[in-house]
């Protein structure tokens, strides 16, 4: 399987050098020239890893990394311009998996990409699929009818519970416990509200994907 790498780098020469080297090594690559474009790319495409420069036009790499982490666990390797410890620390704090200092040796870059994507390869089966929905538990990417869906953490966790328990009606209390992690007595409105948002995002206006069991809870049937 060919791995797809996003190269976020505004210096054209460096970007095309990395692209050439990676493609020679058998990776598929896409170059993104700035932070704003990078976020769009990540929202709309499935990547196996991201090489992320820090100094970028519009939105810097640290901020891009933080925003990606709001919806995806895709491996991110920061490209730091100088051997600056604070850049590395901030990069890792913002959710990057690794960093590499420019100028770097391509062999070292390959090695870091292999490490960053290894977990991904070992857990290929860690995805849930049903009713046209595919949910990758590593990258947190959700695809519904071939469209990438961006979910909040609670929406993701809730959908995960329903897909882990297909054909089992999940009561509101049980979903509260599993997703919100507390015993909740009283109003379980938060479950209904989150389900409503999920249905809108999944384009499930007729409640065909997530079925309501009146007075009890919800179920996804196979
Ligand atoms: Ca740069």
PDB file of C-alpha atoms and ligand atoms in Angstrom:
ATOM      1  CA  UNK A   1       0.000   0.000   0.000  1.00  0.00           C
ATOM      2  CA  UNK A   2       1.332   3.408  -0.911  1.00  0.00           C
ATOM      3  CA  UNK A   3       1.433   5.884   1.922  1.00  0.00           C
ATOM      4  CA  UNK A   4       0.301   9.423   1.252  1.00  0.00           C
ATOM      5  CA  UNK A   5       2.334  12.255   2.756  1.00  0.00           C
ATOM      6  CA  UNK A   6       1.449  15.945   2.942  1.00  0.00           C
ATOM      7  CA  UNK A   7       4.496  18.224   2.695  1.00  0.00           C
ATOM      8  CA  UNK A   8       3.728  21.633   4.201  1.00  0.00           C
ATOM      9  CA  UNK A   9       6.613  23.878   3.205  1.00  0.00           C
ATOM     10  CA  UNK A  10       6.633  27.371   1.720  1.00  0.00           C
ATOM     11  CA  UNK A  11      10.183  27.237   0.362  1.00  0.00           C
ATOM     12  CA  UNK A  12       9.583  25.824  -3.102  1.00  0.00           C
ATOM     13  CA  UNK A  13      13.048  24.325  -3.543  1.00  0.00           C
ATOM     14  CA  UNK A  14      12.953  22.449  -0.253  1.00  0.00           C
ATOM     15  CA  UNK A  15       9.384  21.287  -0.901  1.00  0.00           C
ATOM     16  CA  UNK A  16      10.153  19.897  -4.342  1.00  0.00           C
ATOM     17  CA  UNK A  17      13.371  18.307  -3.082  1.00  0.00           C
ATOM     18  CA  UNK A  18      11.450  16.458  -0.338  1.00  0.00           C
ATOM     19  CA  UNK A  19       8.710  15.528  -2.810  1.00  0.00           C
ATOM     20  CA  UNK A  20      11.214  14.083  -5.256  1.00  0.00           C
ATOM     21  CA  UNK A  21      13.032  12.084  -2.588  1.00  0.00           C
ATOM     22  CA  UNK A  22       9.820  10.714  -1.069  1.00  0.00           C
ATOM     23  CA  UNK A  23       8.337   9.753  -4.421  1.00  0.00           C
ATOM     24  CA  UNK A  24      11.568   8.016  -5.310  1.00  0.00           C
ATOM     25  CA  UNK A  25      11.104   6.055  -2.084  1.00  0.00           C
ATOM     26  CA  UNK A  26       7.568   5.058  -3.155  1.00  0.00           C
ATOM     27  CA  UNK A  27       5.412   7.536  -1.249  1.00  0.00           C
ATOM     28  CA  UNK A  28       2.587   9.562  -2.740  1.00  0.00           C
ATOM     29  CA  UNK A  29       2.991  13.245  -1.903  1.00  0.00           C
ATOM     30  CA  UNK A  30       1.133  16.524  -2.022  1.00  0.00           C
ATOM     31  CA  UNK A  31       2.790  19.900  -1.408  1.00  0.00           C
ATOM     32  CA  UNK A  32       0.994  22.593   0.531  1.00  0.00           C
ATOM     33  CA  UNK A  33       2.586  26.072   0.465  1.00  0.00           C
ATOM     34  CA  UNK A  34       0.995  27.666   3.545  1.00  0.00           C
ATOM     35  CA  UNK A  35      -0.827  26.987   6.804  1.00  0.00           C
ATOM     36  CA  UNK A  36      -4.289  27.833   5.562  1.00  0.00           C
ATOM     37  CA  UNK A  37      -4.034  25.537   2.562  1.00  0.00           C
ATOM     38  CA  UNK A  38      -2.562  22.789   4.761  1.00  0.00           C
ATOM     39  CA  UNK A  39      -5.619  22.765   7.034  1.00  0.00           C
ATOM     40  CA  UNK A  40      -7.921  22.522   4.028  1.00  0.00           C
ATOM     41  CA  UNK A  41      -5.865  19.651   2.626  1.00  0.00           C
ATOM     42  CA  UNK A  42      -5.996  17.722   5.899  1.00  0.00           C
ATOM     43  CA  UNK A  43      -9.744  18.252   6.229  1.00  0.00           C
ATOM     44  CA  UNK A  44     -10.407  16.969   2.730  1.00  0.00           C
ATOM     45  CA  UNK A  45      -7.847  14.213   2.183  1.00  0.00           C
ATOM     46  CA  UNK A  46      -6.668  11.173   4.074  1.00  0.00           C
ATOM     47  CA  UNK A  47      -2.914  11.389   4.742  1.00  0.00           C
ATOM     48  CA  UNK A  48      -0.720   8.820   6.436  1.00  0.00           C
ATOM     49  CA  UNK A  49       1.697  11.466   7.735  1.00  0.00           C
ATOM     50  CA  UNK A  50       2.322  15.210   7.556  1.00  0.00           C
ATOM     51  CA  UNK A  51       5.668  16.982   7.309  1.00  0.00           C
ATOM     52  CA  UNK A  52       5.017  20.393   8.775  1.00  0.00           C
ATOM     53  CA  UNK A  53       7.329  23.391   8.541  1.00  0.00           C
ATOM     54  CA  UNK A  54       7.010  25.896  11.410  1.00  0.00           C
ATOM     55  CA  UNK A  55       7.543  29.238   9.672  1.00  0.00           C
ATOM     56  CA  UNK A  56       4.657  29.389   7.197  1.00  0.00           C
ATOM     57  CA  UNK A  57       2.518  32.110   5.605  1.00  0.00           C
ATOM     58  CA  UNK A  58      -0.957  32.863   7.108  1.00  0.00           C
ATOM     59  CA  UNK A  59      -0.950  30.284   9.914  1.00  0.00           C
ATOM     60  CA  UNK A  60       2.302  28.994  11.437  1.00  0.00           C
ATOM     61  CA  UNK A  61       3.088  25.302  11.793  1.00  0.00           C
ATOM     62  CA  UNK A  62       2.535  25.190  15.555  1.00  0.00           C
ATOM     63  CA  UNK A  63      -0.981  26.589  15.185  1.00  0.00           C
ATOM     64  CA  UNK A  64      -1.696  24.310  12.201  1.00  0.00           C
ATOM     65  CA  UNK A  65      -0.642  21.341  14.328  1.00  0.00           C
ATOM     66  CA  UNK A  66      -2.947  22.342  17.202  1.00  0.00           C
ATOM     67  CA  UNK A  67      -5.894  22.784  14.853  1.00  0.00           C
ATOM     68  CA  UNK A  68      -5.299  19.427  13.156  1.00  0.00           C
ATOM     69  CA  UNK A  69      -5.265  17.766  16.575  1.00  0.00           C
ATOM     70  CA  UNK A  70      -8.795  19.021  17.191  1.00  0.00           C
ATOM     71  CA  UNK A  71     -10.049  16.498  14.669  1.00  0.00           C
ATOM     72  CA  UNK A  72      -7.269  14.116  13.629  1.00  0.00           C
ATOM     73  CA  UNK A  73      -4.497  11.990  15.101  1.00  0.00           C
ATOM     74  CA  UNK A  74      -2.583  11.733  11.816  1.00  0.00           C
ATOM     75  CA  UNK A  75       1.192  11.493  12.506  1.00  0.00           C
ATOM     76  CA  UNK A  76       2.861  14.915  12.275  1.00  0.00           C
ATOM     77  CA  UNK A  77       6.607  15.489  11.923  1.00  0.00           C
ATOM     78  CA  UNK A  78       7.681  19.107  12.441  1.00  0.00           C
ATOM     79  CA  UNK A  79      10.419  20.579  10.271  1.00  0.00           C
ATOM     80  CA  UNK A  80      12.329  23.071  12.404  1.00  0.00           C
ATOM     81  CA  UNK A  81      14.573  25.547  10.640  1.00  0.00           C
ATOM     82  CA  UNK A  82      17.288  25.642  13.258  1.00  0.00           C
ATOM     83  CA  UNK A  83      18.358  23.497  16.128  1.00  0.00           C
ATOM     84  CA  UNK A  84      16.183  25.496  18.458  1.00  0.00           C
ATOM     85  CA  UNK A  85      15.122  23.590  21.581  1.00  0.00           C
ATOM     86  CA  UNK A  86      12.142  25.843  22.303  1.00  0.00           C
ATOM     87  CA  UNK A  87      10.722  25.243  18.797  1.00  0.00           C
ATOM     88  CA  UNK A  88      10.948  21.502  19.376  1.00  0.00           C
ATOM     89  CA  UNK A  89       9.312  21.671  22.781  1.00  0.00           C
ATOM     90  CA  UNK A  90       6.479  23.876  21.548  1.00  0.00           C
ATOM     91  CA  UNK A  91       6.072  21.596  18.522  1.00  0.00           C
ATOM     92  CA  UNK A  92       5.733  18.465  20.622  1.00  0.00           C
ATOM     93  CA  UNK A  93       3.452  20.276  23.091  1.00  0.00           C
ATOM     94  CA  UNK A  94       1.165  21.252  20.258  1.00  0.00           C
ATOM     95  CA  UNK A  95       0.655  17.579  19.396  1.00  0.00           C
ATOM     96  CA  UNK A  96       3.421  16.753  16.904  1.00  0.00           C
ATOM     97  CA  UNK A  97       4.756  13.187  17.044  1.00  0.00           C
ATOM     98  CA  UNK A  98       8.321  14.046  16.113  1.00  0.00           C
ATOM     99  CA  UNK A  99      10.543  16.749  14.661  1.00  0.00           C
ATOM    100  CA  UNK A 100      13.521  16.953  12.351  1.00  0.00           C
ATOM    101  CA  UNK A 101      15.982  19.820  12.054  1.00  0.00           C
ATOM    102  CA  UNK A 102      16.731  21.430   8.709  1.00  0.00           C
ATOM    103  CA  UNK A 103      18.999  20.798   6.916  1.00  0.00           C
ATOM    104  CA  UNK A 104      18.415  17.081   7.332  1.00  0.00           C
ATOM    105  CA  UNK A 105      19.690  13.910   5.815  1.00  0.00           C
ATOM    106  CA  UNK A 106      17.015  12.236   3.650  1.00  0.00           C
ATOM    107  CA  UNK A 107      17.791   8.855   5.204  1.00  0.00           C
ATOM    108  CA  UNK A 108      16.965  10.319   8.594  1.00  0.00           C
ATOM    109  CA  UNK A 109      13.735  11.747   7.203  1.00  0.00           C
ATOM    110  CA  UNK A 110      12.752   8.332   5.781  1.00  0.00           C
ATOM    111  CA  UNK A 111      13.500   6.703   9.131  1.00  0.00           C
ATOM    112  CA  UNK A 112      11.312   9.177  11.011  1.00  0.00           C
ATOM    113  CA  UNK A 113       8.457   8.721   8.557  1.00  0.00           C
ATOM    114  CA  UNK A 114       8.732   4.950   8.948  1.00  0.00           C
ATOM    115  CA  UNK A 115       8.534   5.261  12.727  1.00  0.00           C
ATOM    116  CA  UNK A 116       5.640   7.732  12.602  1.00  0.00           C
ATOM    117  CA  UNK A 117       3.602   5.552  10.242  1.00  0.00           C
ATOM    118  CA  UNK A 118       4.478   2.209  11.845  1.00  0.00           C
ATOM    119  CA  UNK A 119       1.630   2.237  14.380  1.00  0.00           C
ATOM    120  CA  UNK A 120      -0.675   3.010  11.515  1.00  0.00           C
ATOM    121  CA  UNK A 121       0.491  -0.022   9.547  1.00  0.00           C
ATOM    122  CA  UNK A 122       0.155  -2.373  12.504  1.00  0.00           C
ATOM    123  CA  UNK A 123      -3.356  -1.247  13.240  1.00  0.00           C
ATOM    124  CA  UNK A 124      -4.802  -1.267   9.756  1.00  0.00           C
ATOM    125  CA  UNK A 125      -7.786  -3.183  11.047  1.00  0.00           C
ATOM    126  CA  UNK A 126      -8.567  -0.594  13.700  1.00  0.00           C
ATOM    127  CA  UNK A 127     -11.483   0.859  11.886  1.00  0.00           C
ATOM    128  CA  UNK A 128     -15.218   0.450  12.283  1.00  0.00           C
ATOM    129  CA  UNK A 129     -17.455   0.165   9.263  1.00  0.00           C
ATOM    130  CA  UNK A 130     -21.208   0.001   8.879  1.00  0.00           C
ATOM    131  CA  UNK A 131     -24.051   1.680   6.996  1.00  0.00           C
ATOM    132  CA  UNK A 132     -21.710   3.542   4.634  1.00  0.00           C
ATOM    133  CA  UNK A 133     -19.736   4.926   7.578  1.00  0.00           C
ATOM    134  CA  UNK A 134     -16.078   4.171   8.037  1.00  0.00           C
ATOM    135  CA  UNK A 135     -14.337   5.288  11.191  1.00  0.00           C
ATOM    136  CA  UNK A 136     -10.580   5.028  11.625  1.00  0.00           C
ATOM    137  CA  UNK A 137      -9.767   4.809  15.320  1.00  0.00           C
ATOM    138  CA  UNK A 138      -6.101   5.765  14.808  1.00  0.00           C
ATOM    139  CA  UNK A 139      -6.399   8.773  12.570  1.00  0.00           C
ATOM    140  CA  UNK A 140      -9.872   9.670  13.881  1.00  0.00           C
ATOM    141  CA  UNK A 141     -11.001  10.101  10.332  1.00  0.00           C
ATOM    142  CA  UNK A 142     -14.663   9.496   9.637  1.00  0.00           C
ATOM    143  CA  UNK A 143     -15.961   8.933   6.137  1.00  0.00           C
ATOM    144  CA  UNK A 144     -19.673   8.717   5.356  1.00  0.00           C
ATOM    145  CA  UNK A 145     -20.796   7.843   1.834  1.00  0.00           C
ATOM    146  CA  UNK A 146     -17.297   8.691   0.563  1.00  0.00           C
ATOM    147  CA  UNK A 147     -17.337  12.152   2.146  1.00  0.00           C
ATOM    148  CA  UNK A 148     -14.988  13.114   4.981  1.00  0.00           C
ATOM    149  CA  UNK A 149     -16.967  14.159   8.044  1.00  0.00           C
ATOM    150  CA  UNK A 150     -15.473  16.384  10.748  1.00  0.00           C
ATOM    151  CA  UNK A 151     -16.782  15.467  14.179  1.00  0.00           C
ATOM    152  CA  UNK A 152     -16.224  16.923  17.629  1.00  0.00           C
ATOM    153  CA  UNK A 153     -14.671  14.640  20.238  1.00  0.00           C
ATOM    154  CA  UNK A 154     -18.034  13.784  21.830  1.00  0.00           C
ATOM    155  CA  UNK A 155     -19.697  13.175  18.464  1.00  0.00           C
ATOM    156  CA  UNK A 156     -16.819  10.879  17.529  1.00  0.00           C
ATOM    157  CA  UNK A 157     -16.981   8.956  20.824  1.00  0.00           C
ATOM    158  CA  UNK A 158     -20.739   8.604  20.587  1.00  0.00           C
ATOM    159  CA  UNK A 159     -20.614   7.291  17.015  1.00  0.00           C
ATOM    160  CA  UNK A 160     -17.819   4.920  18.053  1.00  0.00           C
ATOM    161  CA  UNK A 161     -20.002   3.474  20.832  1.00  0.00           C
ATOM    162  CA  UNK A 162     -22.912   2.936  18.449  1.00  0.00           C
ATOM    163  CA  UNK A 163     -20.652   1.257  15.880  1.00  0.00           C
ATOM    164  CA  UNK A 164     -18.980  -0.925  18.499  1.00  0.00           C
ATOM    165  CA  UNK A 165     -22.446  -2.075  19.541  1.00  0.00           C
ATOM    166  CA  UNK A 166     -24.287  -2.470  16.243  1.00  0.00           C
ATOM    167  CA  UNK A 167     -27.755  -4.039  16.617  1.00  0.00           C
ATOM    168  CA  UNK A 168     -27.687  -3.389  20.384  1.00  0.00           C
ATOM    169  CA  UNK A 169     -29.963  -0.603  21.528  1.00  0.00           C
ATOM    170  CA  UNK A 170     -27.879   1.760  23.640  1.00  0.00           C
ATOM    171  CA  UNK A 171     -29.804   3.543  26.380  1.00  0.00           C
ATOM    172  CA  UNK A 172     -29.171   7.228  27.005  1.00  0.00           C
ATOM    173  CA  UNK A 173     -27.722   6.402  30.434  1.00  0.00           C
ATOM    174  CA  UNK A 174     -25.327   3.879  29.008  1.00  0.00           C
ATOM    175  CA  UNK A 175     -24.172   6.310  26.320  1.00  0.00           C
ATOM    176  CA  UNK A 176     -23.732   9.005  28.966  1.00  0.00           C
ATOM    177  CA  UNK A 177     -21.579   6.682  31.013  1.00  0.00           C
ATOM    178  CA  UNK A 178     -19.470   5.537  28.078  1.00  0.00           C
ATOM    179  CA  UNK A 179     -19.012   8.867  26.339  1.00  0.00           C
ATOM    180  CA  UNK A 180     -19.261  11.455  29.099  1.00  0.00           C
ATOM    181  CA  UNK A 181     -17.699   9.177  31.716  1.00  0.00           C
ATOM    182  CA  UNK A 182     -20.003   9.840  34.577  1.00  0.00           C
ATOM    183  CA  UNK A 183     -23.075   8.456  36.201  1.00  0.00           C
ATOM    184  CA  UNK A 184     -25.689  10.907  35.292  1.00  0.00           C
ATOM    185  CA  UNK A 185     -29.061  11.060  36.918  1.00  0.00           C
ATOM    186  CA  UNK A 186     -31.714  13.234  35.447  1.00  0.00           C
ATOM    187  CA  UNK A 187     -31.699  15.003  32.142  1.00  0.00           C
ATOM    188  CA  UNK A 188     -29.934  13.045  29.442  1.00  0.00           C
ATOM    189  CA  UNK A 189     -30.689  15.733  26.907  1.00  0.00           C
ATOM    190  CA  UNK A 190     -26.996  16.051  26.033  1.00  0.00           C
ATOM    191  CA  UNK A 191     -27.140  12.638  24.314  1.00  0.00           C
ATOM    192  CA  UNK A 192     -30.126  13.676  22.208  1.00  0.00           C
ATOM    193  CA  UNK A 193     -28.480  16.949  21.249  1.00  0.00           C
ATOM    194  CA  UNK A 194     -25.241  15.227  20.221  1.00  0.00           C
ATOM    195  CA  UNK A 195     -27.194  12.615  18.231  1.00  0.00           C
ATOM    196  CA  UNK A 196     -28.997  15.436  16.468  1.00  0.00           C
ATOM    197  CA  UNK A 197     -25.676  17.030  15.462  1.00  0.00           C
ATOM    198  CA  UNK A 198     -24.319  13.661  14.344  1.00  0.00           C
ATOM    199  CA  UNK A 199     -27.355  13.040  12.150  1.00  0.00           C
ATOM    200  CA  UNK A 200     -26.954  16.411  10.472  1.00  0.00           C
ATOM    201  CA  UNK A 201     -23.266  15.770   9.776  1.00  0.00           C
ATOM    202  CA  UNK A 202     -23.946  12.239   8.509  1.00  0.00           C
ATOM    203  CA  UNK A 203     -26.760  13.600   6.364  1.00  0.00           C
ATOM    204  CA  UNK A 204     -29.061  11.172   8.183  1.00  0.00           C
ATOM    205  CA  UNK A 205     -32.167  13.338   8.002  1.00  0.00           C
ATOM    206  CA  UNK A 206     -34.549  10.386   7.872  1.00  0.00           C
ATOM    207  CA  UNK A 207     -32.882   8.647  10.831  1.00  0.00           C
ATOM    208  CA  UNK A 208     -31.947   5.692   8.672  1.00  0.00           C
ATOM    209  CA  UNK A 209     -28.390   5.346   9.958  1.00  0.00           C
ATOM    210  CA  UNK A 210     -29.037   6.039  13.639  1.00  0.00           C
ATOM    211  CA  UNK A 211     -32.432   4.691  14.664  1.00  0.00           C
ATOM    212  CA  UNK A 212     -34.301   6.101  17.664  1.00  0.00           C
ATOM    213  CA  UNK A 213     -35.855   3.565  20.028  1.00  0.00           C
ATOM    214  CA  UNK A 214     -38.532   5.658  21.657  1.00  0.00           C
ATOM    215  CA  UNK A 215     -38.168   6.172  25.387  1.00  0.00           C
ATOM    216  CA  UNK A 216     -34.960   4.191  25.495  1.00  0.00           C
ATOM    217  CA  UNK A 217     -32.087   5.159  23.269  1.00  0.00           C
ATOM    218  CA  UNK A 218     -30.387   4.677  19.935  1.00  0.00           C
ATOM    219  CA  UNK A 219     -29.084   1.922  17.695  1.00  0.00           C
ATOM    220  CA  UNK A 220     -27.210   1.487  14.430  1.00  0.00           C
ATOM    221  CA  UNK A 221     -28.455  -1.658  12.721  1.00  0.00           C
ATOM    222  CA  UNK A 222     -26.414  -3.687  10.297  1.00  0.00           C
TER     223      UNK A 222
HETATM  224 CA1  LIG B   1       9.201  28.163   6.037  1.00  0.00          CA
END
